[in-house]
Amino acid sequence: MTQEMDLNQRFEDYIAADQKIEAKDWMPDAYRKTLIRQISQHAHSEIIGMQPEGNWITRAPSLKRKSILLAKVQDEAGHGLYLYSAAETLGITRDEMLDALHTGKAKYSSIFNYPTLTWADMGAVGWLVDGAAIMNQVPLCKCSYGPYARAMVRVCKEESFHQRQGFQVMLNLSNGTAEQKAMAQDALNRWWWPSLMMFGPNDASSKHSEQSMRWKIKRFSNDELRQRFVDMTVPQAELLGLSVPDPALKWNEETGHYDFGPIDWSEFEQVISGNGPCNRERIAHRVNAHNEGAWVREAAAAHAAKVAARADQQTHAA
Ligand SMILES: [Fe+2]
Ligand SMILES: [Fe+2]
């Protein structure tokens, strides 16, 4: 009991001193559980997020755009890999995490349950969705759990490339023909509100936020990050000559921020609970990809076993 108290005190001291908690350090069960939930959800979002964009790789308008999009989607697979590895340091296996995703027990970002209908959606997704992801993830580089924080450093660098390539697509379309500009506007109309939802529920109704802030997993509240995103993005929309689909959007001289209209949280609830436009399709596709990749995992495991056996033989022979 006293030993537990000492360990807990040491943990609290580390947090207070902004020291990183590492995989082998003692940590409260609830801290471990919270991290497993958050990091695995994050990993799932990265790999499910490959689907809406993968949808356009074969239809990109030029070779250059195709290679940029391909690189971006591959980056997302890499992000999934770093994050699954970070979560594994907390004592959960990759199989357990994937199983939770495939059976619908685990959540992932609701944004990836919306369809990508036109090429302009590749612009809007990069600009808005990756833009919102950066806003959420930059503070995670300072998260109290070391393996998560370090994974985020590289992820954030890549996200900023994703955001720029998306903005570039939007810029080209906005400067193009009337039809192209209309396509860009339509994509903004569809992606704006779901992007604001990416920051999660309002602070007053966010059930995990307060504890996560105390543990320094989260550094800013959902509403603070959402406001920053709006403040950053509205001038970019103006630069594109596109209008943000919110009649209540207005610069507030007094607060120095944009005021914006209410978010339709019932839509968010619907999508997060499995009833968005593409939830079933995304999971079915993921399960199928997993099953079809079984032979790759088996071959890799067989190869690893051979290498280990050979190394073992050599040690005994020596
Ligand atoms: Fe990513
Ligand atoms: Fe990204």
mmCIF file of C-alpha atoms and ligand atoms in Angstrom:
data_model
loop_
_atom_site.group_PDB
_atom_site.id
_atom_site.type_symbol
_atom_site.label_atom_id
_atom_site.label_comp_id
_atom_site.label_asym_id
_atom_site.label_seq_id
_atom_site.Cartn_x
_atom_site.Cartn_y
_atom_site.Cartn_z
ATOM 1 C CA MET A 1 0.000 0.000 0.000
ATOM 2 C CA THR A 2 2.678 2.497 0.993
ATOM 3 C CA GLN A 3 4.718 1.370 -1.958
ATOM 4 C CA GLU A 4 1.762 2.100 -4.232
ATOM 5 C CA MET A 5 1.441 5.536 -2.648
ATOM 6 C CA ASP A 6 5.127 6.247 -3.252
ATOM 7 C CA LEU A 7 4.819 5.199 -6.867
ATOM 8 C CA ASN A 8 1.764 7.338 -7.346
ATOM 9 C CA GLN A 9 3.538 10.292 -5.769
ATOM 10 C CA ARG A 10 6.473 9.823 -8.095
ATOM 11 C CA PHE A 11 4.101 9.696 -11.073
ATOM 12 C CA GLU A 12 2.375 12.909 -9.950
ATOM 13 C CA ASP A 13 5.751 14.594 -9.446
ATOM 14 C CA TYR A 14 6.849 13.625 -12.945
ATOM 15 C CA ILE A 15 3.649 15.068 -14.407
ATOM 16 C CA ALA A 16 4.002 18.258 -12.368
ATOM 17 C CA ALA A 17 7.620 18.676 -13.510
ATOM 18 C CA ASP A 18 6.679 18.114 -17.189
ATOM 19 C CA GLN A 19 8.821 14.979 -17.315
ATOM 20 C CA LYS A 20 7.843 12.253 -19.734
ATOM 21 C CA ILE A 21 6.302 9.018 -18.473
ATOM 22 C CA GLU A 22 7.969 6.077 -20.239
ATOM 23 C CA ALA A 23 6.684 2.582 -20.983
ATOM 24 C CA LYS A 24 8.493 0.929 -18.064
ATOM 25 C CA ASP A 25 7.497 3.568 -15.496
ATOM 26 C CA TRP A 26 4.759 2.851 -13.018
ATOM 27 C CA MET A 27 1.513 4.591 -13.973
ATOM 28 C CA PRO A 28 -2.035 4.545 -12.618
ATOM 29 C CA ASP A 29 -4.314 2.059 -14.359
ATOM 30 C CA ALA A 30 -6.705 4.792 -15.435
ATOM 31 C CA TYR A 31 -3.862 6.723 -17.106
ATOM 32 C CA ARG A 32 -2.800 3.593 -18.979
ATOM 33 C CA LYS A 33 -6.388 2.868 -20.045
ATOM 34 C CA THR A 34 -6.992 6.413 -21.212
ATOM 35 C CA LEU A 35 -3.842 6.346 -23.324
ATOM 36 C CA ILE A 36 -4.647 2.956 -24.822
ATOM 37 C CA ARG A 37 -8.093 4.233 -25.782
ATOM 38 C CA GLN A 38 -6.821 7.507 -27.211
ATOM 39 C CA ILE A 39 -3.752 6.197 -29.064
ATOM 40 C CA SER A 40 -5.563 3.205 -30.551
ATOM 41 C CA GLN A 41 -8.480 5.401 -31.679
ATOM 42 C CA HIS A 42 -5.940 7.699 -33.223
ATOM 43 C CA ALA A 43 -4.230 4.788 -35.002
ATOM 44 C CA HIS A 44 -7.572 3.507 -36.292
ATOM 45 C CA SER A 45 -8.394 6.978 -37.623
ATOM 46 C CA GLU A 46 -5.130 7.079 -39.562
ATOM 47 C CA ILE A 47 -5.715 3.803 -41.360
ATOM 48 C CA ILE A 48 -9.478 4.220 -41.921
ATOM 49 C CA GLY A 49 -8.620 7.710 -43.168
ATOM 50 C CA MET A 50 -6.747 6.128 -46.070
ATOM 51 C CA GLN A 51 -10.027 4.947 -47.591
ATOM 52 C CA PRO A 52 -11.799 8.192 -48.566
ATOM 53 C CA GLU A 53 -8.640 9.365 -50.324
ATOM 54 C CA GLY A 54 -7.598 6.001 -51.705
ATOM 55 C CA ASN A 55 -10.881 6.307 -53.576
ATOM 56 C CA TRP A 56 -9.330 9.017 -55.820
ATOM 57 C CA ILE A 57 -5.821 7.716 -56.482
ATOM 58 C CA THR A 58 -6.808 6.077 -59.752
ATOM 59 C CA ARG A 59 -8.753 9.146 -60.848
ATOM 60 C CA ALA A 60 -6.338 11.947 -59.964
ATOM 61 C CA PRO A 61 -6.299 14.530 -62.775
ATOM 62 C CA SER A 62 -2.546 14.314 -63.506
ATOM 63 C CA LEU A 63 0.479 12.125 -62.861
ATOM 64 C CA LYS A 64 1.845 14.747 -60.476
ATOM 65 C CA ARG A 65 -1.384 14.881 -58.467
ATOM 66 C CA LYS A 66 -1.531 11.092 -58.424
ATOM 67 C CA SER A 67 1.960 10.765 -56.969
ATOM 68 C CA ILE A 68 1.307 13.467 -54.365
ATOM 69 C CA LEU A 69 -1.932 11.804 -53.280
ATOM 70 C CA LEU A 70 -0.314 8.372 -53.225
ATOM 71 C CA ALA A 71 2.494 9.693 -51.000
ATOM 72 C CA LYS A 72 -0.045 11.279 -48.664
ATOM 73 C CA VAL A 73 -2.117 8.104 -48.310
ATOM 74 C CA GLN A 74 1.065 6.099 -47.644
ATOM 75 C CA ASP A 75 2.002 8.604 -44.946
ATOM 76 C CA GLU A 76 -1.309 7.875 -43.233
ATOM 77 C CA ALA A 77 -0.463 4.155 -43.192
ATOM 78 C CA GLY A 78 2.848 5.098 -41.584
ATOM 79 C CA HIS A 79 1.061 7.187 -38.965
ATOM 80 C CA GLY A 80 -1.090 4.185 -38.145
ATOM 81 C CA LEU A 81 2.044 2.085 -37.742
ATOM 82 C CA TYR A 82 3.791 4.525 -35.357
ATOM 83 C CA LEU A 83 0.637 4.852 -33.299
ATOM 84 C CA TYR A 84 -0.118 1.130 -33.040
ATOM 85 C CA SER A 85 3.491 0.679 -31.934
ATOM 86 C CA ALA A 86 3.133 3.452 -29.341
ATOM 87 C CA ALA A 87 -0.056 1.831 -28.005
ATOM 88 C CA GLU A 88 1.672 -1.588 -27.847
ATOM 89 C CA THR A 89 4.179 -0.165 -25.338
ATOM 90 C CA LEU A 90 1.236 0.094 -22.918
ATOM 91 C CA GLY A 91 0.598 -3.644 -22.954
ATOM 92 C CA ILE A 92 -2.073 -4.139 -25.589
ATOM 93 C CA THR A 93 -1.439 -6.220 -28.717
ATOM 94 C CA ARG A 94 -1.962 -5.203 -32.319
ATOM 95 C CA ASP A 95 -4.440 -8.074 -32.733
ATOM 96 C CA GLU A 96 -6.527 -6.884 -29.794
ATOM 97 C CA MET A 97 -6.681 -3.370 -31.192
ATOM 98 C CA LEU A 98 -7.578 -4.473 -34.709
ATOM 99 C CA ASP A 99 -10.157 -6.848 -33.350
ATOM 100 C CA ALA A 100 -11.816 -3.984 -31.469
ATOM 101 C CA LEU A 101 -11.867 -1.927 -34.665
ATOM 102 C CA HIS A 102 -13.237 -4.734 -36.813
ATOM 103 C CA THR A 103 -16.008 -5.644 -34.393
ATOM 104 C CA GLY A 104 -17.096 -2.043 -33.918
ATOM 105 C CA LYS A 105 -15.988 -1.854 -30.279
ATOM 106 C CA ALA A 106 -13.361 0.801 -30.957
ATOM 107 C CA LYS A 107 -14.102 4.222 -32.370
ATOM 108 C CA TYR A 108 -12.231 6.276 -34.932
ATOM 109 C CA SER A 109 -12.647 9.853 -36.099
ATOM 110 C CA SER A 110 -16.196 10.387 -37.383
ATOM 111 C CA ILE A 111 -14.928 12.496 -40.298
ATOM 112 C CA PHE A 112 -13.846 9.422 -42.271
ATOM 113 C CA ASN A 113 -17.421 8.203 -42.517
ATOM 114 C CA TYR A 114 -18.269 10.858 -45.088
ATOM 115 C CA PRO A 115 -17.977 10.081 -48.803
ATOM 116 C CA THR A 116 -15.493 11.756 -51.170
ATOM 117 C CA LEU A 117 -17.681 12.626 -54.144
ATOM 118 C CA THR A 118 -15.482 14.780 -56.370
ATOM 119 C CA TRP A 119 -11.816 15.571 -56.945
ATOM 120 C CA ALA A 120 -12.327 18.803 -54.977
ATOM 121 C CA ASP A 121 -12.883 16.623 -51.909
ATOM 122 C CA MET A 122 -9.175 15.727 -52.064
ATOM 123 C CA GLY A 123 -8.521 19.435 -51.692
ATOM 124 C CA ALA A 124 -11.041 19.963 -48.905
ATOM 125 C CA VAL A 125 -9.907 16.885 -46.975
ATOM 126 C CA GLY A 126 -6.234 17.894 -47.076
ATOM 127 C CA TRP A 127 -6.936 21.525 -46.311
ATOM 128 C CA LEU A 128 -9.602 21.091 -43.614
ATOM 129 C CA VAL A 129 -9.309 17.565 -42.216
ATOM 130 C CA ASP A 130 -5.514 17.452 -42.099
ATOM 131 C CA GLY A 131 -5.604 21.102 -40.980
ATOM 132 C CA ALA A 132 -7.843 20.173 -38.039
ATOM 133 C CA ALA A 133 -5.653 17.148 -37.331
ATOM 134 C CA ILE A 134 -2.588 19.408 -37.060
ATOM 135 C CA MET A 135 -4.414 21.682 -34.626
ATOM 136 C CA ASN A 136 -5.224 18.641 -32.477
ATOM 137 C CA GLN A 137 -1.848 16.944 -32.816
ATOM 138 C CA VAL A 138 0.736 19.685 -32.388
ATOM 139 C CA PRO A 139 -0.028 19.945 -28.640
ATOM 140 C CA LEU A 140 0.255 16.121 -28.438
ATOM 141 C CA CYS A 141 3.985 16.470 -29.224
ATOM 142 C CA LYS A 142 4.159 17.688 -25.615
ATOM 143 C CA CYS A 143 1.909 14.972 -24.209
ATOM 144 C CA SER A 144 3.115 13.425 -20.930
ATOM 145 C CA TYR A 145 3.500 9.912 -22.379
ATOM 146 C CA GLY A 146 6.897 9.743 -24.110
ATOM 147 C CA PRO A 147 6.263 7.192 -26.894
ATOM 148 C CA TYR A 148 3.075 9.009 -27.985
ATOM 149 C CA ALA A 149 4.695 12.447 -27.853
ATOM 150 C CA ARG A 150 7.676 11.317 -29.943
ATOM 151 C CA ALA A 151 5.509 9.621 -32.568
ATOM 152 C CA MET A 152 3.572 12.877 -32.928
ATOM 153 C CA VAL A 153 6.637 14.932 -33.854
ATOM 154 C CA ARG A 154 7.105 13.167 -37.163
ATOM 155 C CA VAL A 155 3.382 12.795 -37.775
ATOM 156 C CA CYS A 156 2.910 16.558 -37.463
ATOM 157 C CA LYS A 157 5.637 17.318 -39.995
ATOM 158 C CA GLU A 158 3.912 15.071 -42.496
ATOM 159 C CA GLU A 159 0.483 16.505 -41.695
ATOM 160 C CA SER A 160 1.639 19.952 -42.648
ATOM 161 C CA PHE A 161 2.596 18.646 -46.112
ATOM 162 C CA HIS A 162 -0.875 17.078 -46.322
ATOM 163 C CA GLN A 163 -2.564 20.334 -45.424
ATOM 164 C CA ARG A 164 -0.593 22.274 -48.019
ATOM 165 C CA GLN A 165 -1.216 19.846 -50.829
ATOM 166 C CA GLY A 166 -4.944 20.062 -50.047
ATOM 167 C CA PHE A 167 -4.886 23.835 -50.042
ATOM 168 C CA GLN A 168 -3.038 23.786 -53.366
ATOM 169 C CA VAL A 169 -5.770 21.624 -54.921
ATOM 170 C CA MET A 170 -8.386 24.091 -53.640
ATOM 171 C CA LEU A 171 -6.371 27.042 -54.954
ATOM 172 C CA ASN A 172 -6.041 25.562 -58.432
ATOM 173 C CA LEU A 173 -9.751 24.794 -58.586
ATOM 174 C CA SER A 174 -10.704 28.212 -57.227
ATOM 175 C CA ASN A 175 -8.603 29.899 -59.887
ATOM 176 C CA GLY A 176 -9.951 27.602 -62.600
ATOM 177 C CA THR A 177 -13.160 27.597 -64.603
ATOM 178 C CA ALA A 178 -16.531 28.507 -63.068
ATOM 179 C CA GLU A 179 -17.341 24.778 -62.822
ATOM 180 C CA GLN A 180 -14.087 24.059 -61.017
ATOM 181 C CA LYS A 181 -14.666 26.867 -58.568
ATOM 182 C CA ALA A 182 -18.204 25.629 -57.931
ATOM 183 C CA MET A 183 -16.783 22.170 -57.264
ATOM 184 C CA ALA A 184 -14.388 23.633 -54.683
ATOM 185 C CA GLN A 185 -17.238 25.550 -53.026
ATOM 186 C CA ASP A 186 -19.393 22.428 -52.896
ATOM 187 C CA ALA A 187 -16.571 20.493 -51.213
ATOM 188 C CA LEU A 188 -16.121 23.267 -48.638
ATOM 189 C CA ASN A 189 -19.869 23.241 -47.983
ATOM 190 C CA ARG A 190 -19.848 19.521 -47.259
ATOM 191 C CA TRP A 191 -16.621 19.307 -45.244
ATOM 192 C CA TRP A 192 -16.798 22.460 -43.117
ATOM 193 C CA TRP A 193 -19.124 21.308 -40.347
ATOM 194 C CA PRO A 194 -17.782 17.735 -40.063
ATOM 195 C CA SER A 195 -14.291 19.286 -39.727
ATOM 196 C CA LEU A 196 -15.438 21.412 -36.788
ATOM 197 C CA MET A 197 -16.862 18.253 -35.212
ATOM 198 C CA MET A 198 -13.396 16.656 -35.337
ATOM 199 C CA PHE A 199 -12.468 18.559 -32.175
ATOM 200 C CA GLY A 200 -15.055 16.582 -30.253
ATOM 201 C CA PRO A 201 -17.977 17.678 -28.073
ATOM 202 C CA ASN A 202 -18.181 21.092 -26.426
ATOM 203 C CA ASP A 203 -16.100 21.333 -23.262
ATOM 204 C CA ALA A 204 -19.193 21.242 -21.063
ATOM 205 C CA SER A 205 -20.198 17.817 -22.403
ATOM 206 C CA SER A 206 -16.786 16.254 -23.031
ATOM 207 C CA LYS A 207 -16.527 13.349 -20.606
ATOM 208 C CA HIS A 208 -12.788 12.595 -20.760
ATOM 209 C CA SER A 209 -11.344 16.078 -21.116
ATOM 210 C CA GLU A 210 -10.780 17.285 -17.601
ATOM 211 C CA GLN A 211 -8.796 14.301 -16.367
ATOM 212 C CA SER A 212 -6.738 14.229 -19.565
ATOM 213 C CA MET A 213 -5.832 17.868 -19.067
ATOM 214 C CA ARG A 214 -4.707 17.156 -15.487
ATOM 215 C CA TRP A 215 -2.518 14.315 -16.744
ATOM 216 C CA LYS A 216 -1.116 16.583 -19.444
ATOM 217 C CA ILE A 217 -2.220 14.210 -22.182
ATOM 218 C CA LYS A 218 -4.388 17.018 -23.506
ATOM 219 C CA ARG A 219 -3.045 20.555 -23.336
ATOM 220 C CA PHE A 220 -5.975 22.543 -24.696
ATOM 221 C CA SER A 221 -9.713 21.990 -24.532
ATOM 222 C CA ASN A 222 -11.852 20.929 -27.502
ATOM 223 C CA ASP A 223 -13.454 24.359 -27.765
ATOM 224 C CA GLU A 224 -10.126 26.200 -27.606
ATOM 225 C CA LEU A 225 -8.705 24.100 -30.424
ATOM 226 C CA ARG A 226 -11.867 24.449 -32.506
ATOM 227 C CA GLN A 227 -11.721 28.236 -32.130
ATOM 228 C CA ARG A 228 -8.088 28.299 -33.233
ATOM 229 C CA PHE A 229 -8.979 26.238 -36.267
ATOM 230 C CA VAL A 230 -11.784 28.602 -37.262
ATOM 231 C CA ASP A 231 -9.541 31.643 -36.744
ATOM 232 C CA MET A 232 -6.832 30.123 -38.911
ATOM 233 C CA THR A 233 -9.070 28.755 -41.658
ATOM 234 C CA VAL A 234 -11.529 31.570 -42.365
ATOM 235 C CA PRO A 235 -8.852 33.913 -43.803
ATOM 236 C CA GLN A 236 -7.639 31.002 -45.975
ATOM 237 C CA ALA A 237 -11.169 30.547 -47.348
ATOM 238 C CA GLU A 238 -11.211 34.273 -48.137
ATOM 239 C CA LEU A 239 -7.929 33.902 -49.984
ATOM 240 C CA LEU A 240 -9.520 31.146 -52.048
ATOM 241 C CA GLY A 241 -12.521 33.369 -52.769
ATOM 242 C CA LEU A 242 -14.837 30.735 -51.255
ATOM 243 C CA SER A 243 -17.516 31.283 -48.647
ATOM 244 C CA VAL A 244 -17.721 29.343 -45.406
ATOM 245 C CA PRO A 245 -21.223 27.805 -45.117
ATOM 246 C CA ASP A 246 -22.145 29.491 -41.836
ATOM 247 C CA PRO A 247 -24.413 32.562 -41.862
ATOM 248 C CA ALA A 248 -23.504 33.286 -38.225
ATOM 249 C CA LEU A 249 -19.766 33.486 -38.949
ATOM 250 C CA LYS A 250 -18.513 36.944 -38.023
ATOM 251 C CA TRP A 251 -15.275 38.557 -36.818
ATOM 252 C CA ASN A 252 -15.667 39.687 -33.218
ATOM 253 C CA GLU A 253 -13.629 42.821 -32.594
ATOM 254 C CA GLU A 254 -13.938 42.477 -28.826
ATOM 255 C CA THR A 255 -12.763 38.880 -28.417
ATOM 256 C CA GLY A 256 -10.344 38.957 -31.328
ATOM 257 C CA HIS A 257 -11.866 35.716 -32.629
ATOM 258 C CA TYR A 258 -14.482 34.645 -35.137
ATOM 259 C CA ASP A 259 -17.929 33.920 -33.759
ATOM 260 C CA PHE A 260 -19.537 30.934 -35.446
ATOM 261 C CA GLY A 261 -22.913 29.201 -35.515
ATOM 262 C CA PRO A 262 -23.989 26.177 -33.464
ATOM 263 C CA ILE A 263 -22.789 22.713 -34.427
ATOM 264 C CA ASP A 264 -25.398 20.038 -35.153
ATOM 265 C CA TRP A 265 -24.352 17.579 -32.457
ATOM 266 C CA SER A 266 -27.157 15.169 -33.335
ATOM 267 C CA GLU A 267 -25.398 14.544 -36.664
ATOM 268 C CA PHE A 268 -22.135 13.904 -34.794
ATOM 269 C CA GLU A 269 -23.878 11.446 -32.459
ATOM 270 C CA GLN A 270 -25.386 9.612 -35.399
ATOM 271 C CA VAL A 271 -22.084 9.270 -37.231
ATOM 272 C CA ILE A 272 -20.043 8.319 -34.174
ATOM 273 C CA SER A 273 -22.551 5.655 -33.217
ATOM 274 C CA GLY A 274 -22.229 3.922 -36.567
ATOM 275 C CA ASN A 275 -24.930 5.528 -38.681
ATOM 276 C CA GLY A 276 -22.938 7.939 -40.834
ATOM 277 C CA PRO A 277 -23.084 7.723 -44.623
ATOM 278 C CA CYS A 278 -20.123 5.312 -44.941
ATOM 279 C CA ASN A 279 -19.546 3.611 -41.551
ATOM 280 C CA ARG A 280 -20.509 0.127 -42.673
ATOM 281 C CA GLU A 281 -18.622 0.385 -45.928
ATOM 282 C CA ARG A 282 -15.428 1.568 -44.182
ATOM 283 C CA ILE A 283 -15.396 -1.310 -41.692
ATOM 284 C CA ALA A 284 -16.334 -3.929 -44.287
ATOM 285 C CA HIS A 285 -13.494 -2.710 -46.508
ATOM 286 C CA ARG A 286 -11.040 -2.765 -43.593
ATOM 287 C CA VAL A 287 -12.021 -6.305 -42.513
ATOM 288 C CA ASN A 288 -11.686 -7.491 -46.080
ATOM 289 C CA ALA A 289 -8.230 -5.912 -46.449
ATOM 290 C CA HIS A 290 -7.186 -7.545 -43.179
ATOM 291 C CA ASN A 291 -8.372 -10.986 -44.305
ATOM 292 C CA GLU A 292 -6.760 -10.671 -47.695
ATOM 293 C CA GLY A 293 -3.496 -9.658 -46.034
ATOM 294 C CA ALA A 294 -3.380 -12.769 -43.836
ATOM 295 C CA TRP A 295 -0.850 -14.499 -46.102
ATOM 296 C CA VAL A 296 1.517 -11.524 -45.815
ATOM 297 C CA ARG A 297 1.419 -11.649 -42.020
ATOM 298 C CA GLU A 298 1.924 -15.432 -42.057
ATOM 299 C CA ALA A 299 4.868 -15.173 -44.442
ATOM 300 C CA ALA A 300 6.470 -12.409 -42.350
ATOM 301 C CA ALA A 301 6.041 -14.462 -39.169
ATOM 302 C CA ALA A 302 7.513 -17.581 -40.839
ATOM 303 C CA HIS A 303 10.483 -15.549 -42.065
ATOM 304 C CA ALA A 304 11.052 -14.017 -38.612
ATOM 305 C CA ALA A 305 10.965 -17.505 -37.064
ATOM 306 C CA LYS A 306 13.586 -18.761 -39.551
ATOM 307 C CA VAL A 307 15.865 -15.804 -38.872
ATOM 308 C CA ALA A 308 15.530 -16.343 -35.117
ATOM 309 C CA ALA A 309 16.250 -20.083 -35.457
ATOM 310 C CA ARG A 310 19.350 -19.369 -37.542
ATOM 311 C CA ALA A 311 20.616 -16.838 -35.001
ATOM 312 C CA ASP A 312 19.981 -19.378 -32.256
ATOM 313 C CA GLN A 313 21.961 -22.067 -34.109
ATOM 314 C CA GLN A 314 24.869 -19.691 -34.602
ATOM 315 C CA THR A 315 24.977 -18.818 -30.888
ATOM 316 C CA HIS A 316 25.049 -22.516 -30.011
ATOM 317 C CA ALA A 317 27.683 -23.327 -32.616
ATOM 318 C CA ALA A 318 29.946 -20.545 -31.359
HETATM 319 FE FE FE B 1 -2.119 11.293 -40.457
HETATM 320 FE FE FE B 2 -2.687 13.533 -42.877
#
